[in-house]
CSV table of C-alpha atoms in Angstrom, one decimal:
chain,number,residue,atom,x,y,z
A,1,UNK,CA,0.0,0.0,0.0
A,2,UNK,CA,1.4,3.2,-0.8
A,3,UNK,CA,0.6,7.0,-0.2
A,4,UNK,CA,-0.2,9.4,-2.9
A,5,UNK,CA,3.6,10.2,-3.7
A,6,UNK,CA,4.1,6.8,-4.3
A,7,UNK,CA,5.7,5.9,-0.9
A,8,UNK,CA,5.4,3.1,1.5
A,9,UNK,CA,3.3,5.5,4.6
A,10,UNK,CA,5.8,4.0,7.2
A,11,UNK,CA,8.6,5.2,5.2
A,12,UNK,CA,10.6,8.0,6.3
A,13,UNK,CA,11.4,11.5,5.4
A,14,UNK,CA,13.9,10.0,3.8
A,15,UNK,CA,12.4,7.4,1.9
A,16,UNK,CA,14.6,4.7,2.9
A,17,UNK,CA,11.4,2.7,4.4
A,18,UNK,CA,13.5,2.1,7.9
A,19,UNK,CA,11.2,4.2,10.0
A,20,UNK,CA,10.4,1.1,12.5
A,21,UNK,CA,13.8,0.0,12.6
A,22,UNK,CA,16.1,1.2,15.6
A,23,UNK,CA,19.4,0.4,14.6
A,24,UNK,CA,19.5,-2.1,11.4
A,25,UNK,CA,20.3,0.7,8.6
A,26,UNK,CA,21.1,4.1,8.7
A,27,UNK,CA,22.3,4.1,12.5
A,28,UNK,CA,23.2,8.5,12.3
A,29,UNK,CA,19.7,8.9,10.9
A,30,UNK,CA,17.6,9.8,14.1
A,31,UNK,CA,14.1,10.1,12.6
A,32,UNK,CA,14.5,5.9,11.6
A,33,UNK,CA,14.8,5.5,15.6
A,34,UNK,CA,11.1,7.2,15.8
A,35,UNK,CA,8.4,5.0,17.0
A,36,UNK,CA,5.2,5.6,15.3
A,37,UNK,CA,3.0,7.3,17.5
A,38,UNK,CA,0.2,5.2,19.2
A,39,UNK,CA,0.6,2.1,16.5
A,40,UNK,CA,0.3,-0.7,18.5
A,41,UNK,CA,1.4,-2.9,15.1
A,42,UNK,CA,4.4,-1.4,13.0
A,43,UNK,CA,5.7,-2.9,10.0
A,44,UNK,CA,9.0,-3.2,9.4
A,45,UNK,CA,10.1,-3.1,5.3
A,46,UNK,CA,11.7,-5.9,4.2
A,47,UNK,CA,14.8,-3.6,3.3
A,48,UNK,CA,15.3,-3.1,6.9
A,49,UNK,CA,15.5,-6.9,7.9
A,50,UNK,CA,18.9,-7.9,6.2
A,51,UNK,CA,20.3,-10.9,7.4
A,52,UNK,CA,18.4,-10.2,11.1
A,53,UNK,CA,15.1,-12.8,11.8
A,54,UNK,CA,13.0,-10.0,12.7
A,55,UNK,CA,9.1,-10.6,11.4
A,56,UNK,CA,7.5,-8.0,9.1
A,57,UNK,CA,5.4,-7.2,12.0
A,58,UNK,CA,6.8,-6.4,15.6
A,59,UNK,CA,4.2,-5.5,18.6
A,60,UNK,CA,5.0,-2.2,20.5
A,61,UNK,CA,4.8,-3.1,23.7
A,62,UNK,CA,3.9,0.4,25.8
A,63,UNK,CA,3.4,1.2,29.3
A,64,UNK,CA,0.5,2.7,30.1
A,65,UNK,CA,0.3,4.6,33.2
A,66,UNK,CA,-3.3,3.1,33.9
A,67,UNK,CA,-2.1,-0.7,33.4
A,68,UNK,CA,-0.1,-0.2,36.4
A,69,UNK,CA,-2.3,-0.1,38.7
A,70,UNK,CA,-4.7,-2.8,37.4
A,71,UNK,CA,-1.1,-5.0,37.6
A,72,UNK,CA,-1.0,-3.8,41.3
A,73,UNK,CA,-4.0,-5.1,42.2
A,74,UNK,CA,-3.9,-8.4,40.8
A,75,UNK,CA,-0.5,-9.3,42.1
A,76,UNK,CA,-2.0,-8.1,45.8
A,77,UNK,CA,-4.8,-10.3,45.2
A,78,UNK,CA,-2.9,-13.4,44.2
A,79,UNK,CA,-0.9,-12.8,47.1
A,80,UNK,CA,-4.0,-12.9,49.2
A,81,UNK,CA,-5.0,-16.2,47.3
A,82,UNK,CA,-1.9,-18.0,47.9
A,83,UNK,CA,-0.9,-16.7,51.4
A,84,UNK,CA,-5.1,-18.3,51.9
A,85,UNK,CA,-4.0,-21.6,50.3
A,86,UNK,CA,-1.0,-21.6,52.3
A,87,UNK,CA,-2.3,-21.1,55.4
A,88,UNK,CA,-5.2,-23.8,54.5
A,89,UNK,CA,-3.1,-26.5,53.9
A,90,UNK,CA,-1.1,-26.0,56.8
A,91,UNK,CA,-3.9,-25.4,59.7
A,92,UNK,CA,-6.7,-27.3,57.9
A,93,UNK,CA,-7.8,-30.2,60.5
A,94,UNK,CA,-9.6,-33.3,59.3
A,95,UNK,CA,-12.9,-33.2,60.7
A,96,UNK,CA,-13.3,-36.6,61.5
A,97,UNK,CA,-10.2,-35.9,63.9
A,98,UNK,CA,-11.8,-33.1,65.8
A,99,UNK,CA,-14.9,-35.4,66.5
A,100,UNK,CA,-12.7,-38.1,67.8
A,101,UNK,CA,-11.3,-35.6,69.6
A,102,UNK,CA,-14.8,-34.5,71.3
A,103,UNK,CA,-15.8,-38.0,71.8
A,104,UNK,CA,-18.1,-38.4,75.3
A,105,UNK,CA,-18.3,-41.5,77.3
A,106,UNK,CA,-22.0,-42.0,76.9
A,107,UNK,CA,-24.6,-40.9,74.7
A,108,UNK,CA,-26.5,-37.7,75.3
A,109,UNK,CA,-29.2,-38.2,77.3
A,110,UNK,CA,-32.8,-38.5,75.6
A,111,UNK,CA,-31.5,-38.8,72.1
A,112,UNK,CA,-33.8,-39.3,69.2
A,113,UNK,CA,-32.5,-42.2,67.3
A,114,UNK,CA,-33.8,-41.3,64.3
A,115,UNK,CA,-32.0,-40.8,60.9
A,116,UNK,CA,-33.2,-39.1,58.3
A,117,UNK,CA,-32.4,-39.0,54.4
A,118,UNK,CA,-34.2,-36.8,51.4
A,119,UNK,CA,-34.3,-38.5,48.3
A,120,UNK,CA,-36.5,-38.3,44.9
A,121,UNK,CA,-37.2,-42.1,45.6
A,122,UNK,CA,-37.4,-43.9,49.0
A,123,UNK,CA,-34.7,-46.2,46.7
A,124,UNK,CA,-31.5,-46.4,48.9
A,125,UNK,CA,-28.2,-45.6,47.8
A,126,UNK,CA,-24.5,-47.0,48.3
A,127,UNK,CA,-23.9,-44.2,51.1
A,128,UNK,CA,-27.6,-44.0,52.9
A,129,UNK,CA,-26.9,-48.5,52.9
A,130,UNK,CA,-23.9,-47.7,55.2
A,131,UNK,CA,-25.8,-45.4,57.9
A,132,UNK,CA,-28.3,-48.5,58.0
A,133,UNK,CA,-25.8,-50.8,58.2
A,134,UNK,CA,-24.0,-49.3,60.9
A,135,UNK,CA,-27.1,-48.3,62.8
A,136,UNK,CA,-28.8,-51.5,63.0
A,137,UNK,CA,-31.5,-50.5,60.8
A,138,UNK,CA,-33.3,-53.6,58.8
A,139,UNK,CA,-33.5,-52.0,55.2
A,140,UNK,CA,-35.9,-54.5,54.2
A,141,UNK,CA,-38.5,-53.7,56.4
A,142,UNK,CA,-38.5,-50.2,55.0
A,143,UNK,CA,-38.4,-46.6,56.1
A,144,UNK,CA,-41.2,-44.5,58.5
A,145,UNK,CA,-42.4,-41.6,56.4
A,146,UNK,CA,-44.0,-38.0,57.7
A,147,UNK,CA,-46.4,-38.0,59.4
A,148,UNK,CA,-46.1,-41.3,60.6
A,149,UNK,CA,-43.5,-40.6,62.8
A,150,UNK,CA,-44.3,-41.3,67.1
A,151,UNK,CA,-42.6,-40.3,69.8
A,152,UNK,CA,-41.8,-44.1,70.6
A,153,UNK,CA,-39.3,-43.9,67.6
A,154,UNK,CA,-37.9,-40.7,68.8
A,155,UNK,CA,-37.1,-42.0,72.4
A,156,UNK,CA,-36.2,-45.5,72.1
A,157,UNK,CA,-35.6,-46.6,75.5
A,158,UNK,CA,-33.9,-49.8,73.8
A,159,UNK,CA,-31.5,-47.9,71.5
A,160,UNK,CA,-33.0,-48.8,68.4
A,161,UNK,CA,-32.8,-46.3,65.3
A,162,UNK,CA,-35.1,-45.6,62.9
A,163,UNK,CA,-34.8,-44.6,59.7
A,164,UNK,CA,-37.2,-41.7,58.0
A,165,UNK,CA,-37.7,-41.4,54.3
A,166,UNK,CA,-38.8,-37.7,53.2
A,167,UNK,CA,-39.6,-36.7,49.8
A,168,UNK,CA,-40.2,-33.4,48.9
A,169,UNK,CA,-44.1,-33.5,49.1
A,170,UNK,CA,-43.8,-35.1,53.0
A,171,UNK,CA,-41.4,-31.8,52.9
A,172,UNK,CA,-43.8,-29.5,52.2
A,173,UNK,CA,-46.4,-31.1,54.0
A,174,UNK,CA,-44.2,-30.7,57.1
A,175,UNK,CA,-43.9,-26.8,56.5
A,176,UNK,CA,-47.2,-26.6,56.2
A,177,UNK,CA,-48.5,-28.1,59.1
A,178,UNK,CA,-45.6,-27.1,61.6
A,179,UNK,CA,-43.6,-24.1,60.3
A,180,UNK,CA,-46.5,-21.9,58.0
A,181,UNK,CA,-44.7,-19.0,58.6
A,182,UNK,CA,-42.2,-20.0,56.4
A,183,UNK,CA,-44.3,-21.8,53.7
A,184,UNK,CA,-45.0,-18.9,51.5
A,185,UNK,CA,-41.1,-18.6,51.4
A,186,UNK,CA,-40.5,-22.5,51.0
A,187,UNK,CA,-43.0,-22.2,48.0
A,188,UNK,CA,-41.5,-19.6,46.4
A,189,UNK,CA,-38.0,-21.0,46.2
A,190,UNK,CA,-36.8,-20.8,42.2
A,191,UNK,CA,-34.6,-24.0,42.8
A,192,UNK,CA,-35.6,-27.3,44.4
A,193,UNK,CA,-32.2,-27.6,45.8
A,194,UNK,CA,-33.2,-24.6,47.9
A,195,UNK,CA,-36.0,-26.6,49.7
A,196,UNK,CA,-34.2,-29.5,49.8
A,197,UNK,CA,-31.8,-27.7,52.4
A,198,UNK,CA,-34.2,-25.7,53.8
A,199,UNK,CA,-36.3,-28.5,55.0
A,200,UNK,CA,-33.4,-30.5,56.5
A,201,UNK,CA,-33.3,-28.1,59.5
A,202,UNK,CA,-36.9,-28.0,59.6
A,203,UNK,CA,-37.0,-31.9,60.2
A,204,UNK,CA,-34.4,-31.9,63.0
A,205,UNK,CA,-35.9,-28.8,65.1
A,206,UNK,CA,-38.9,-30.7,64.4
A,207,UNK,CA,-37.9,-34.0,65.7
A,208,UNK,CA,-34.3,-34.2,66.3
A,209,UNK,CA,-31.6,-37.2,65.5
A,210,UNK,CA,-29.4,-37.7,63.0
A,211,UNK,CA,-29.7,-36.1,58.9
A,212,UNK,CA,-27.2,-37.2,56.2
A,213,UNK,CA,-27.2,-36.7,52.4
A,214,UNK,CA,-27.8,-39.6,50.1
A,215,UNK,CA,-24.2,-39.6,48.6
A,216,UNK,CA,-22.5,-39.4,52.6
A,217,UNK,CA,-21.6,-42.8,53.8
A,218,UNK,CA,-20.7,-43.4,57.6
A,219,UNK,CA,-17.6,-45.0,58.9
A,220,UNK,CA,-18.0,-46.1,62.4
A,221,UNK,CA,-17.8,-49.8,64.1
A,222,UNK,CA,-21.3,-49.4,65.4
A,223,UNK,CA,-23.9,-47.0,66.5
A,224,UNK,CA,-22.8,-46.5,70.1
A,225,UNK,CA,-19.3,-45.3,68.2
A,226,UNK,CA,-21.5,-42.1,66.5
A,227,UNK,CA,-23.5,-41.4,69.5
A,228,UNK,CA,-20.6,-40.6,71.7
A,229,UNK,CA,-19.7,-38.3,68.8
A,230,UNK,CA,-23.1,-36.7,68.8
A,231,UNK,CA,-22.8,-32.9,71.1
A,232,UNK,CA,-25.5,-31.6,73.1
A,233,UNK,CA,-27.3,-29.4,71.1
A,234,UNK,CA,-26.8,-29.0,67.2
A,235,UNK,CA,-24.0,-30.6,65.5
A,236,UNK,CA,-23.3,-30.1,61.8
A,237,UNK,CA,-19.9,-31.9,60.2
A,238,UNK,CA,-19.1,-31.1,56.6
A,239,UNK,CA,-17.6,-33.9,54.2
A,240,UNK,CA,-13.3,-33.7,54.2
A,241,UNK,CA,-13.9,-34.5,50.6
């Protein structure tokens, strides 16, 4: 592409086409050694390359007095990240540790063996097989559902658990009959997951025991071994995984 003279328009006053190159050809001219202003691509003739393996095109790298402080800023923050990860790795305990830790001699006093799961279908998995297992529950004989839950199962004097099924329409049944208050909100939830969490709270300040997700599997010798672990009050113990 050329100019109206006939010149390349990154040539020089000169004409020698070296006005990109810094020190290749004419080294006393000083107007080859000028940068083009605010070109972030400049081509450099072919004339100008001679035996060197500079590309026809070179990016002008510039500082810009506002990059500097966006640079700032994320090197602070990945800083903050790593000194985070750091730290993490270093004071992070395994919670199944601190349990063991808090371990009492004997179970809490009018504990309500019950353990409860949410699931689409009252079908067990892998995980909820293992809290059965463990817990002396017979699987076979299948899972109490809301509302036919009795205060016999809550306070077994002989130390048997019971397992609870609840779907999300015992769910909502539950908030509607024990929590209304809160069943507008429950309703209105855009995501099912959101109920599904809510409603786990609502069943143990409802009726107390023991809540698990489906895809949590318990690792104990037998149930005496997770009541000792149980504290008085609310206990909540999030996965190491």
């Amino acid at each position: 592409i050329k100019d109206g003279g006939g010149r390349h328009p990154l040539h020089n006053a000169n004409g020698d086409g070296c006005h990109c190159c810094s020190s290749l050809a004419h080294p006393d001219d000083t107007t080859s050694r000028i940068p083009i202003p605010f070109a972030p691509l400049q081509y450099v003739p072919k004339e100008c390359h001679g035996s060197h393996w500079f590309p026809s095109v070179m990016i002008a790298i510039r500082r810009r007095w506002y990059l500097r402080y966006p640079i700032a800023l994320l090197s602070v923050v990945m800083s903050i990240l790593m000194f985070g990860t750091v730290y993490s790795e270093v004071t992070a305990r395994d919670p199944c540790q601190v349990l063991a830790e808090t371990r009492r001699a004997d179970p809490p006093p009018n504990l309500p063996r019950l353990f409860h799961y949410q699931s689409k279908t009252n079908e067990l998995t892998h995980e909820t097989s293992t809290w059965m297992a463990v817990l002396g529950i017979d699987a076979d004989s299948g899972s109490k559902e809301y509302p036919d839950i009795h205060l016999d199962d809550m306070t077994s004097a002989s130390g048997k658990w019971t397992s609870v099924y609840w779907s999300d329409e015992s769910c909502l049944r539950l908030v509607e009959e024990h929590f209304s208050t809160f069943a507008d909100t429950y309703r209105s939830f855009p995501h099912t997951i959101q109920r599904v969490d809510s409603c786990r709270y609502l069943i143990l300040s409802k009726y107390g025991g023991v809540y698990a997700d489906t895809d949590i599997s318990l690792h104990a010798q037998d149930a005496n071994e997770l009541e000792r672990l149980i504290p008085d009050g609310v206990g909540l113990v999030e996965s190491p995984f």
